[in-house]
Short mmCIF file of C-alpha atoms (C1' of nucleotides) in Angstrom, two decimals:
data_model
loop_
_atom_site.label_atom_id
_atom_site.label_comp_id
_atom_site.label_asym_id
_atom_site.label_seq_id
_atom_site.Cartn_x
_atom_site.Cartn_y
_atom_site.Cartn_z
CA UNK A 26 -16.42 27.58 -28.94
CA UNK A 27 -16.65 26.54 -25.61
CA UNK A 28 -14.38 27.96 -23.45
CA UNK A 29 -12.77 24.96 -22.62
CA UNK A 30 -11.30 22.68 -24.98
CA UNK A 31 -13.36 19.46 -24.76
CA UNK A 32 -11.12 16.21 -23.77
CA UNK A 33 -10.51 16.97 -20.30
CA UNK A 34 -8.92 13.59 -19.05
CA UNK A 35 -6.96 12.20 -21.39
CA UNK A 36 -5.37 15.65 -21.55
CA UNK A 37 -4.52 15.20 -18.78
CA UNK A 38 -2.81 12.17 -18.81
CA UNK A 39 -1.67 12.82 -21.45
CA UNK A 40 0.23 15.15 -19.55
CA UNK A 41 1.25 12.90 -16.76
CA UNK A 42 3.08 10.03 -18.42
CA UNK A 43 4.49 13.01 -21.11
CA UNK A 44 5.99 14.56 -17.70
CA UNK A 45 6.13 11.00 -15.55
CA UNK A 46 8.44 10.13 -18.87
CA UNK A 47 10.90 13.26 -18.30
CA UNK A 48 11.72 13.54 -14.86
CA UNK A 49 9.82 10.21 -12.97
CA UNK A 50 6.30 9.76 -10.83
CA UNK A 51 8.32 11.29 -7.18
CA UNK A 52 9.23 14.17 -8.23
CA UNK A 53 6.10 15.69 -10.96
CA UNK A 54 3.08 17.11 -8.82
CA UNK A 55 -0.33 17.46 -9.58
CA UNK A 56 -0.08 21.05 -9.81
CA UNK A 57 2.04 20.34 -12.84
CA UNK A 58 0.40 17.93 -14.45
CA UNK A 59 -2.48 20.14 -14.55
CA UNK A 60 -1.08 23.12 -15.91
CA UNK A 61 0.27 21.10 -18.98
CA UNK A 62 -2.96 20.20 -19.26
CA UNK A 63 -4.18 24.08 -18.76
CA UNK A 64 -6.40 22.64 -15.80
CA UNK A 65 -5.91 23.53 -12.59
CA UNK A 66 -5.38 21.16 -9.75
CA UNK A 67 -8.97 20.88 -8.87
CA UNK A 68 -9.88 20.03 -11.87
CA UNK A 69 -7.60 17.12 -12.16
CA UNK A 70 -8.86 16.16 -9.43
CA UNK A 71 -12.70 16.22 -10.78
CA UNK A 72 -10.95 13.06 -12.57
CA UNK A 73 -9.12 11.06 -10.79
CA UNK A 74 -8.71 11.06 -7.30
CA UNK A 75 -5.95 10.51 -6.60
CA UNK A 76 -2.41 11.41 -8.37
CA UNK A 77 -1.69 7.22 -9.04
CA UNK A 78 -5.13 6.35 -10.55
CA UNK A 79 -4.59 8.18 -13.46
CA UNK A 80 -2.52 6.03 -14.70
CA UNK A 81 -4.91 3.22 -14.51
CA UNK A 82 -7.61 5.38 -16.24
CA UNK A 83 -10.91 3.04 -18.18
CA UNK A 84 -9.58 -0.27 -15.00
CA UNK A 85 -12.97 0.83 -13.35
CA UNK A 86 -14.57 -1.17 -16.35
CA UNK A 87 -12.07 -4.29 -16.53
CA UNK A 88 -14.57 -6.29 -13.52
CA UNK A 89 -18.14 -6.08 -14.71
CA UNK A 90 -16.44 -7.09 -17.73
CA UNK A 91 -15.23 -10.52 -16.62
CA UNK A 92 -18.50 -11.20 -14.37
CA UNK A 93 -19.92 -10.77 -17.80
CA UNK A 94 -17.57 -12.98 -19.69
CA UNK A 95 -18.09 -15.74 -17.08
CA UNK A 96 -21.73 -15.66 -16.79
CA UNK A 97 -21.41 -16.29 -20.01
CA UNK A 98 -19.79 -18.62 -20.40
CA UNK A 99 -20.72 -22.52 -20.69
CA UNK A 100 -22.69 -23.18 -17.42
CA UNK A 101 -21.42 -27.36 -17.82
CA UNK A 102 -18.00 -25.68 -17.59
CA UNK A 103 -16.15 -26.56 -14.33
CA UNK A 104 -15.12 -23.24 -11.90
CA UNK A 105 -11.67 -22.88 -13.42
CA UNK A 106 -12.17 -23.32 -16.72
CA UNK A 107 -15.11 -20.60 -16.83
CA UNK A 108 -12.68 -17.93 -15.68
CA UNK A 109 -10.09 -18.95 -17.80
CA UNK A 110 -11.60 -18.26 -20.94
CA UNK A 111 -13.73 -15.39 -19.39
CA UNK A 112 -10.14 -13.97 -18.45
CA UNK A 113 -8.72 -14.88 -22.06
CA UNK A 114 -12.15 -13.30 -23.86
CA UNK A 115 -11.51 -9.98 -21.13
CA UNK A 116 -7.68 -10.13 -22.10
CA UNK A 117 -7.92 -10.30 -26.09
CA UNK A 118 -10.18 -7.39 -26.35
CA UNK A 119 -8.13 -5.51 -23.47
CA UNK A 120 -4.30 -6.33 -25.47
CA UNK A 121 -6.03 -5.22 -28.68
CA UNK A 122 -6.97 -2.23 -27.08
CA UNK A 123 -4.65 -0.33 -25.04
CA UNK A 124 -2.39 2.35 -25.68
CA UNK A 125 0.66 3.53 -24.23
CA UNK A 126 1.37 -0.07 -22.81
CA UNK A 127 5.22 0.66 -23.02
CA UNK A 128 5.57 3.90 -21.45
CA UNK A 129 2.69 3.24 -19.08
CA UNK A 130 4.55 0.31 -17.97
CA UNK A 131 7.16 1.55 -17.02
CA UNK A 132 5.66 4.25 -14.96
CA UNK A 133 4.54 1.86 -12.67
CA UNK A 134 7.70 -0.77 -12.41
CA UNK A 135 9.71 2.62 -10.97
CA UNK A 136 7.17 2.91 -8.21
CA UNK A 137 5.92 0.99 -4.95
CA UNK A 138 3.20 3.35 -4.42
CA UNK A 139 2.44 1.82 -8.28
CA UNK A 140 2.64 -0.73 -8.34
CA UNK A 141 0.86 -0.89 -4.72
CA UNK A 142 -2.03 -0.11 -6.93
CA UNK A 143 -1.36 -2.06 -9.48
CA UNK A 144 -2.81 -5.27 -7.36
CA UNK A 145 -5.33 -3.67 -5.66
CA UNK A 146 -6.60 -3.73 -9.29
CA UNK A 147 -5.91 -7.00 -9.87
CA UNK A 148 -7.31 -7.73 -6.25
CA UNK A 149 -10.87 -6.26 -8.38
CA UNK A 150 -10.78 -8.70 -11.58
CA UNK A 151 -10.40 -11.54 -8.94
CA UNK A 152 -13.06 -10.33 -7.06
CA UNK A 153 -15.39 -9.73 -9.26
CA UNK A 154 -14.28 -13.13 -10.74
CA UNK A 155 -15.08 -14.96 -7.63
CA UNK A 156 -18.40 -13.49 -7.24
CA UNK A 157 -19.59 -14.71 -10.87
CA UNK A 158 -18.33 -17.90 -10.10
CA UNK A 159 -20.98 -17.95 -6.90
CA UNK A 160 -22.72 -16.59 -8.77
CA UNK A 161 -22.60 -19.59 -11.69
CA UNK A 162 -23.20 -21.93 -8.63
CA UNK A 163 -19.51 -22.78 -7.57
CA UNK A 164 -19.07 -23.55 -3.90
CA UNK A 165 -17.64 -19.73 -1.89
CA UNK A 166 -14.25 -21.20 -0.89
CA UNK A 167 -14.67 -23.18 -4.89
CA UNK A 168 -14.75 -19.68 -6.01
CA UNK A 169 -12.27 -17.94 -4.28
CA UNK A 170 -9.75 -20.55 -5.35
CA UNK A 171 -10.42 -21.09 -8.99
CA UNK A 172 -10.54 -16.88 -9.33
CA UNK A 173 -6.92 -16.28 -7.53
CA UNK A 174 -5.48 -19.43 -9.67
CA UNK A 175 -6.64 -18.02 -12.97
CA UNK A 176 -6.02 -14.74 -12.16
CA UNK A 177 -1.85 -15.81 -11.86
CA UNK A 178 -2.85 -17.16 -15.52
CA UNK A 179 -4.09 -13.99 -16.39
CA UNK A 180 -1.28 -11.73 -15.85
CA UNK A 181 1.96 -13.72 -16.77
CA UNK A 182 -0.40 -14.18 -19.89
CA UNK A 183 0.29 -10.29 -19.81
CA UNK A 184 3.67 -10.33 -18.63
CA UNK A 185 4.73 -13.09 -22.20
CA UNK A 186 2.81 -10.75 -23.97
CA UNK A 187 4.22 -7.02 -22.42
CA UNK A 188 7.87 -8.58 -23.71
CA UNK A 189 6.50 -8.93 -26.76
CA UNK A 190 6.06 -12.79 -26.60
CA UNK A 191 3.27 -13.57 -29.87
CA UNK A 192 -0.29 -12.20 -29.62
CA UNK A 193 -2.42 -12.94 -26.94
CA UNK A 194 -3.77 -15.78 -26.90
CA UNK A 195 -0.83 -17.55 -27.78
CA UNK A 196 0.97 -15.66 -24.34
CA UNK A 197 -2.44 -17.21 -22.17
CA UNK A 198 -2.06 -21.03 -23.47
CA UNK A 199 1.95 -21.38 -22.98
CA UNK A 200 1.00 -19.60 -19.30
CA UNK A 201 -1.54 -22.25 -19.22
CA UNK A 202 1.02 -25.42 -20.17
CA UNK A 203 3.06 -23.53 -17.66
CA UNK A 204 0.82 -23.67 -15.46
CA UNK A 205 -0.93 -27.09 -15.65
CA UNK A 206 3.64 -28.24 -16.21
CA UNK A 207 4.13 -26.62 -12.66
CA UNK A 208 1.42 -28.23 -10.37
CA UNK A 209 1.91 -32.20 -12.40
CA UNK A 210 5.61 -32.16 -10.85
CA UNK A 211 4.00 -32.51 -7.54
CA UNK A 212 6.79 -35.34 -6.48
CA UNK B 287 17.01 7.33 33.89
CA UNK B 288 16.08 7.99 30.03
CA UNK B 289 15.14 10.74 28.71
CA UNK B 290 12.33 9.15 27.63
CA UNK B 291 10.82 5.97 28.80
CA UNK B 292 11.58 2.90 26.22
CA UNK B 293 9.95 1.19 24.14
CA UNK B 294 8.13 4.20 21.94
CA UNK B 295 7.36 1.86 19.01
CA UNK B 296 5.03 -0.17 21.20
CA UNK B 297 3.56 2.25 22.29
CA UNK B 298 2.24 3.57 19.63
CA UNK B 299 1.75 0.35 18.29
CA UNK B 300 -0.53 0.48 20.95
CA UNK B 301 -1.49 3.97 20.87
CA UNK B 302 -2.38 3.64 17.33
CA UNK B 303 -4.82 0.61 17.38
CA UNK B 304 -6.56 2.10 20.53
CA UNK B 305 -7.27 4.94 18.66
CA UNK B 306 -8.44 2.51 15.09
CA UNK B 307 -10.97 0.77 16.74
CA UNK B 308 -12.77 4.01 18.50
CA UNK B 309 -13.40 6.72 15.64
CA UNK B 310 -12.21 4.42 12.40
CA UNK B 311 -9.15 4.15 10.81
CA UNK B 312 -9.44 7.14 8.72
CA UNK B 313 -11.06 9.47 11.41
CA UNK B 314 -7.75 8.77 13.02
CA UNK B 315 -5.03 11.63 12.34
CA UNK B 316 -0.64 10.69 12.94
CA UNK B 317 -0.59 13.55 15.66
CA UNK B 318 -2.63 11.70 18.20
CA UNK B 319 -1.32 8.75 17.39
CA UNK B 320 1.60 10.45 18.82
CA UNK B 321 0.16 12.73 21.51
CA UNK B 322 -1.50 9.36 22.54
CA UNK B 323 2.36 7.23 23.11
CA UNK B 324 3.75 11.22 24.92
CA UNK B 325 5.39 11.36 21.44
CA UNK B 326 4.90 13.85 18.76
CA UNK B 327 4.42 13.35 14.83
CA UNK B 328 7.52 13.47 13.63
CA UNK B 329 8.95 10.74 16.63
CA UNK B 330 6.25 8.85 14.74
CA UNK B 331 7.20 9.05 11.17
CA UNK B 332 10.83 7.81 13.25
CA UNK B 333 9.08 4.81 14.19
CA UNK B 334 7.31 3.81 10.80
CA UNK B 335 7.45 5.81 7.33
CA UNK B 336 3.43 6.13 6.96
CA UNK B 337 0.42 5.61 8.87
CA UNK B 338 -0.14 2.50 7.27
CA UNK B 339 2.65 0.78 8.07
CA UNK B 340 2.29 0.87 11.88
CA UNK B 341 -0.90 -1.67 11.09
CA UNK B 342 1.99 -4.45 9.91
CA UNK B 343 4.86 -3.67 12.40
CA UNK B 344 6.80 -7.05 11.92
CA UNK B 345 5.92 -7.51 8.57
CA UNK B 346 9.53 -7.75 7.44
CA UNK B 347 11.08 -10.44 9.29
CA UNK B 348 8.65 -13.16 7.37
CA UNK B 349 10.25 -12.95 3.50
CA UNK B 350 13.64 -13.63 4.90
CA UNK B 351 11.73 -15.97 7.35
CA UNK B 352 10.12 -17.71 4.19
CA UNK B 353 13.61 -17.71 1.95
CA UNK B 354 15.06 -19.66 4.24
CA UNK B 355 12.50 -21.98 5.43
CA UNK B 356 12.34 -22.87 0.95
CA UNK B 357 15.88 -22.88 1.77
CA UNK B 358 16.37 -25.47 5.01
CA UNK B 359 13.57 -27.32 3.01
CA UNK B 360 14.59 -31.00 1.29
CA UNK B 361 16.29 -30.64 -2.13
CA UNK B 362 13.69 -33.61 -3.17
CA UNK B 363 11.17 -32.12 -3.36
CA UNK B 364 9.32 -29.68 -6.43
CA UNK B 365 8.81 -25.96 -5.82
CA UNK B 366 5.02 -25.50 -5.60
CA UNK B 367 5.36 -29.39 -2.44
CA UNK B 368 8.95 -27.07 -1.04
CA UNK B 369 7.42 -24.02 -1.08
CA UNK B 370 3.62 -25.21 1.03
CA UNK B 371 5.84 -26.89 3.28
CA UNK B 372 7.73 -23.78 3.47
CA UNK B 373 4.65 -21.59 4.46
CA UNK B 374 3.39 -24.09 7.09
CA UNK B 375 5.54 -23.62 9.14
CA UNK B 376 6.27 -20.15 9.41
CA UNK B 377 2.78 -20.02 9.22
CA UNK B 378 2.44 -22.01 12.19
CA UNK B 379 5.30 -20.02 13.89
CA UNK B 380 3.40 -16.64 13.31
CA UNK B 381 -0.11 -18.05 14.38
CA UNK B 382 1.93 -18.74 17.64
CA UNK B 383 3.26 -14.70 18.54
CA UNK B 384 0.48 -12.54 16.42
CA UNK B 385 -1.03 -10.54 19.31
CA UNK B 386 -4.62 -8.40 18.61
CA UNK B 387 -4.34 -10.54 15.23
CA UNK B 388 -8.38 -9.77 15.44
CA UNK B 389 -8.29 -5.86 15.88
CA UNK B 390 -5.56 -5.02 13.73
CA UNK B 391 -7.86 -7.83 10.90
CA UNK B 392 -10.58 -5.91 11.67
CA UNK B 393 -9.12 -1.99 10.82
CA UNK B 394 -7.29 -3.91 7.84
CA UNK B 395 -10.48 -4.61 6.46
CA UNK B 396 -12.36 -1.62 7.39
CA UNK B 397 -10.36 0.76 4.77
CA UNK B 398 -9.05 -0.17 0.81
CA UNK B 399 -5.53 1.99 2.02
CA UNK B 400 -5.34 -1.00 4.45
CA UNK B 401 -5.46 -3.76 2.00
CA UNK B 402 -4.12 -2.80 -0.54
CA UNK B 403 -1.03 -2.18 1.42
CA UNK B 404 -1.50 -5.71 2.82
CA UNK B 405 -1.50 -6.83 -0.62
CA UNK B 406 1.69 -5.42 -0.76
CA UNK B 407 2.65 -6.97 1.69
CA UNK B 408 1.92 -10.21 0.54
CA UNK B 409 3.86 -10.06 -2.22
CA UNK B 410 6.87 -9.28 -0.24
CA UNK B 411 7.01 -12.46 0.98
CA UNK B 412 5.23 -14.32 -2.82
CA UNK B 413 9.06 -12.31 -3.69
CA UNK B 414 11.18 -13.89 -1.04
CA UNK B 415 9.66 -17.23 -1.49
CA UNK B 416 9.94 -17.25 -5.76
CA UNK B 417 13.89 -15.73 -4.90
CA UNK B 418 14.58 -18.73 -3.24
CA UNK B 419 12.45 -21.65 -5.31
CA UNK B 420 15.14 -20.96 -7.63
CA UNK B 421 17.59 -20.00 -5.56
CA UNK B 422 17.02 -24.41 -5.11
CA UNK B 423 17.16 -24.33 -9.03
CA UNK B 424 14.12 -23.65 -10.32
CA UNK B 425 13.55 -22.34 -14.14
CA UNK B 426 12.46 -18.68 -13.33
CA UNK B 427 8.68 -19.03 -14.06
CA UNK B 428 7.99 -22.19 -12.74
CA UNK B 429 9.73 -21.05 -9.15
CA UNK B 430 7.40 -17.09 -9.72
CA UNK B 431 3.84 -19.84 -10.19
CA UNK B 432 4.94 -22.25 -7.98
CA UNK B 433 6.16 -19.47 -5.12
CA UNK B 434 1.80 -17.87 -6.47
CA UNK B 435 0.21 -20.93 -5.65
CA UNK B 436 1.47 -21.76 -2.57
CA UNK B 437 0.49 -18.45 -1.52
CA UNK B 438 -3.23 -18.48 -2.52
CA UNK B 439 -2.99 -21.45 -0.20
CA UNK B 440 -1.01 -19.96 3.28
CA UNK B 441 -3.42 -16.55 2.58
CA UNK B 442 -6.44 -19.18 2.38
CA UNK B 443 -5.21 -20.82 5.96
CA UNK B 444 -5.19 -17.33 7.06
CA UNK B 445 -8.51 -16.81 6.43
CA UNK B 446 -9.76 -20.34 7.95
CA UNK B 447 -7.79 -19.79 11.12
CA UNK B 448 -8.54 -16.08 12.14
CA UNK B 449 -11.70 -16.95 11.18
CA UNK B 450 -11.43 -20.11 14.53
CA UNK B 451 -11.70 -23.17 12.59
CA UNK B 452 -9.06 -24.46 14.59
CA UNK B 453 -5.31 -24.57 14.91
CA UNK B 454 -2.94 -23.36 11.70
CA UNK B 455 -2.01 -26.20 10.68
CA UNK B 456 -5.28 -27.90 10.26
CA UNK B 457 -6.35 -24.81 8.59
CA UNK B 458 -3.03 -25.32 5.80
CA UNK B 459 -3.93 -28.60 5.46
CA UNK B 460 -8.26 -27.85 4.80
CA UNK B 461 -6.86 -24.73 2.08
CA UNK B 462 -4.57 -27.42 0.15
CA UNK B 463 -7.15 -29.34 0.48
CA UNK B 464 -9.77 -27.51 -1.28
CA UNK B 465 -7.17 -26.10 -3.53
CA UNK B 466 -6.27 -30.24 -4.70
CA UNK B 467 -10.51 -30.55 -5.33
CA UNK B 468 -10.70 -27.86 -6.77
CA UNK B 469 -7.34 -27.86 -9.72
CA UNK B 470 -9.14 -31.96 -10.01
CA UNK B 471 -12.23 -30.43 -11.22
CA UNK B 472 -11.64 -29.73 -14.55
CA UNK B 473 -14.21 -31.23 -16.59
"C1'" DT C 237 -35.50 35.93 -31.65
"C1'" DC C 238 -35.26 36.21 -26.83
"C1'" DT C 239 -35.01 34.76 -21.82
"C1'" DC C 240 -34.79 31.72 -18.84
"C1'" DT C 241 -33.59 27.44 -15.87
"C1'" DG C 242 -31.47 23.93 -15.00
"C1'" DA C 243 -27.25 20.74 -15.64
"C1'" DT C 244 -22.14 20.77 -16.32
"C1'" DG C 245 -17.15 22.70 -16.39
"C1'" DT C 246 -13.91 25.18 -15.07
"C1'" DC C 247 -11.02 28.22 -11.44
"C1'" DT C 248 -10.65 30.26 -6.97
"C1'" DC C 249 -9.69 30.07 -1.84
"C1'" DA C 250 -9.20 27.82 2.45
"C1'" DC C 251 -8.25 24.32 5.13
"C1'" DT C 252 -6.80 19.72 6.95
"C1'" DG C 253 -3.08 15.78 7.16
"C1'" DT C 254 0.73 13.76 5.86
"C1'" DG C 255 5.30 12.71 5.13
"C1'" DT C 256 10.38 15.42 4.93
"C1'" DC C 257 14.22 18.09 5.75
"C1'" DA C 258 17.28 21.04 8.21
"C1'" DT C 259 18.37 22.27 13.18
"C1'" DC C 260 18.92 21.84 17.93
"C1'" DG C 261 19.14 19.51 22.16
"C1'" DC C 262 20.26 15.63 25.39
"C1'" DC C 263 22.82 11.80 26.45
"C1'" DA C 264 27.38 8.31 26.80
"C1'" DG C 265 31.78 6.89 26.27
"C1'" DG C 266 36.88 9.26 25.74
"C1'" DC D 50 35.09 18.81 29.36
"C1'" DC D 51 34.08 16.81 24.78
"C1'" DT D 52 32.45 14.80 20.93
"C1'" DG D 53 29.58 11.70 18.89
"C1'" DG D 54 25.68 9.76 17.43
"C1'" DC D 55 20.56 9.09 18.05
"C1'" DG D 56 15.78 11.17 19.58
"C1'" DA D 57 12.52 16.09 19.00
"C1'" DT D 58 11.17 20.13 17.05
"C1'" DG D 59 9.87 23.54 13.47
"C1'" DA D 60 9.35 24.56 9.11
"C1'" DC D 61 8.04 23.41 4.56
"C1'" DA D 62 5.64 20.94 0.42
"C1'" DC D 63 2.56 18.77 -1.64
"C1'" DA D 64 -2.09 16.48 -1.63
"C1'" DG D 65 -6.48 16.23 -0.94
"C1'" DT D 66 -11.30 18.10 -0.19
"C1'" DG D 67 -14.52 21.57 0.70
"C1'" DA D 68 -17.65 25.57 -0.35
"C1'" DG D 69 -18.21 28.60 -3.36
"C1'" DA D 70 -18.80 32.43 -8.10
"C1'" DC D 71 -19.13 31.64 -13.14
"C1'" DA D 72 -19.35 31.42 -17.59
"C1'" DT D 73 -21.12 27.88 -21.28
"C1'" DC D 74 -24.92 24.57 -23.33
"C1'" DA D 75 -29.05 22.44 -24.73
"C1'" DG D 76 -34.02 23.15 -24.07
"C1'" DA D 77 -38.02 25.04 -22.74
"C1'" DG D 78 -41.95 29.19 -23.03
"C1'" DA D 79 -43.21 33.78 -24.00
#
DNA sequence: TCTCTGATGTCTCACTGTGTCATCGCCAGG
DNA sequence: CCTGGCGATGACACAGTGAGACATCAGAGA
């Protein structure tokens, strides 16, 4: 009925992923993505502020989700365990929802520009975690350190999961164990 | 005698820092920086691949320095202590050489684009650390985790140092102590 | 039913700024 | 004098933004 088909953002996402797969991230222009989705360059920028961002669609929901999970955790937990339980919970949910994760990962790994952006996304989650931990009563530096250490575990878990090393919770356990082992070994 | 004055990179660096201070990072164009340094936009890009990079001049020397310090550390040390000692050593040297660190820091904090780039620079150091630890015989994940945890300490130390909380080594000790305290508290 | 109105999605221009390529000119060692 | 290499220049493709026109849709009122 509409003059334009609905679902423009998702159409753009698919078009972009296909083109990146085919020609490489750098060789693809925003105009090409928009054209394949039946839209114009200007419309691309309505939904995504820049070209990198189309590979991280939906990531803005992660920081609030993590913050909420931390605040919902057992108030008796110390900062680090609270953060870990929140990241385990959110990570499990995310690992069940994500689509195209393999192709997406391959494209991101292929471009420094995209790795840079991915680190920013991680940093946003870590910052939300830090703020939520402070809100639970942790001291400023304690919250910061717990947020960063727990983020290492979570990222290690995601890496293992993406490499097909089992269910996300198993990967998370393994990552936690590996960290404990490394920390215990300090001669 | 030369047709052009020598020291073009340093002149560009100063011009950029002054302009960023005065008008803010976003409002300054590469052309303006180059003109203030008596050069052209194209020449700017001869020395710095992009506009952000001028705030991180010399940073390419850090990863090799850290790697070297790790490989020179006592071979009996476990990965984490080895990494920490290397970062303490290199950090102390850097904290003594850096110029304009206050202005530089202020500019970087003001722009998401620059924070993003700073994280990349950190990641390069962490990657060099990880590789060097592996070369010392640490396992792959152990090296990775030790590199990341030690980087947290080092960054925390730099933050304290930049806030004027004393000499770099003192800040490093304090950061290490804070991390140990946070880790010990796990109920 | 018809029309008006506000909200929304899209397109067209037009512009600034970044980053790169092909090319040209100056300098020093032969 | 000439020739190889470094530095400068002009031209170009693309990213990202702003203003404005227009089509569609939903809802209110005649």
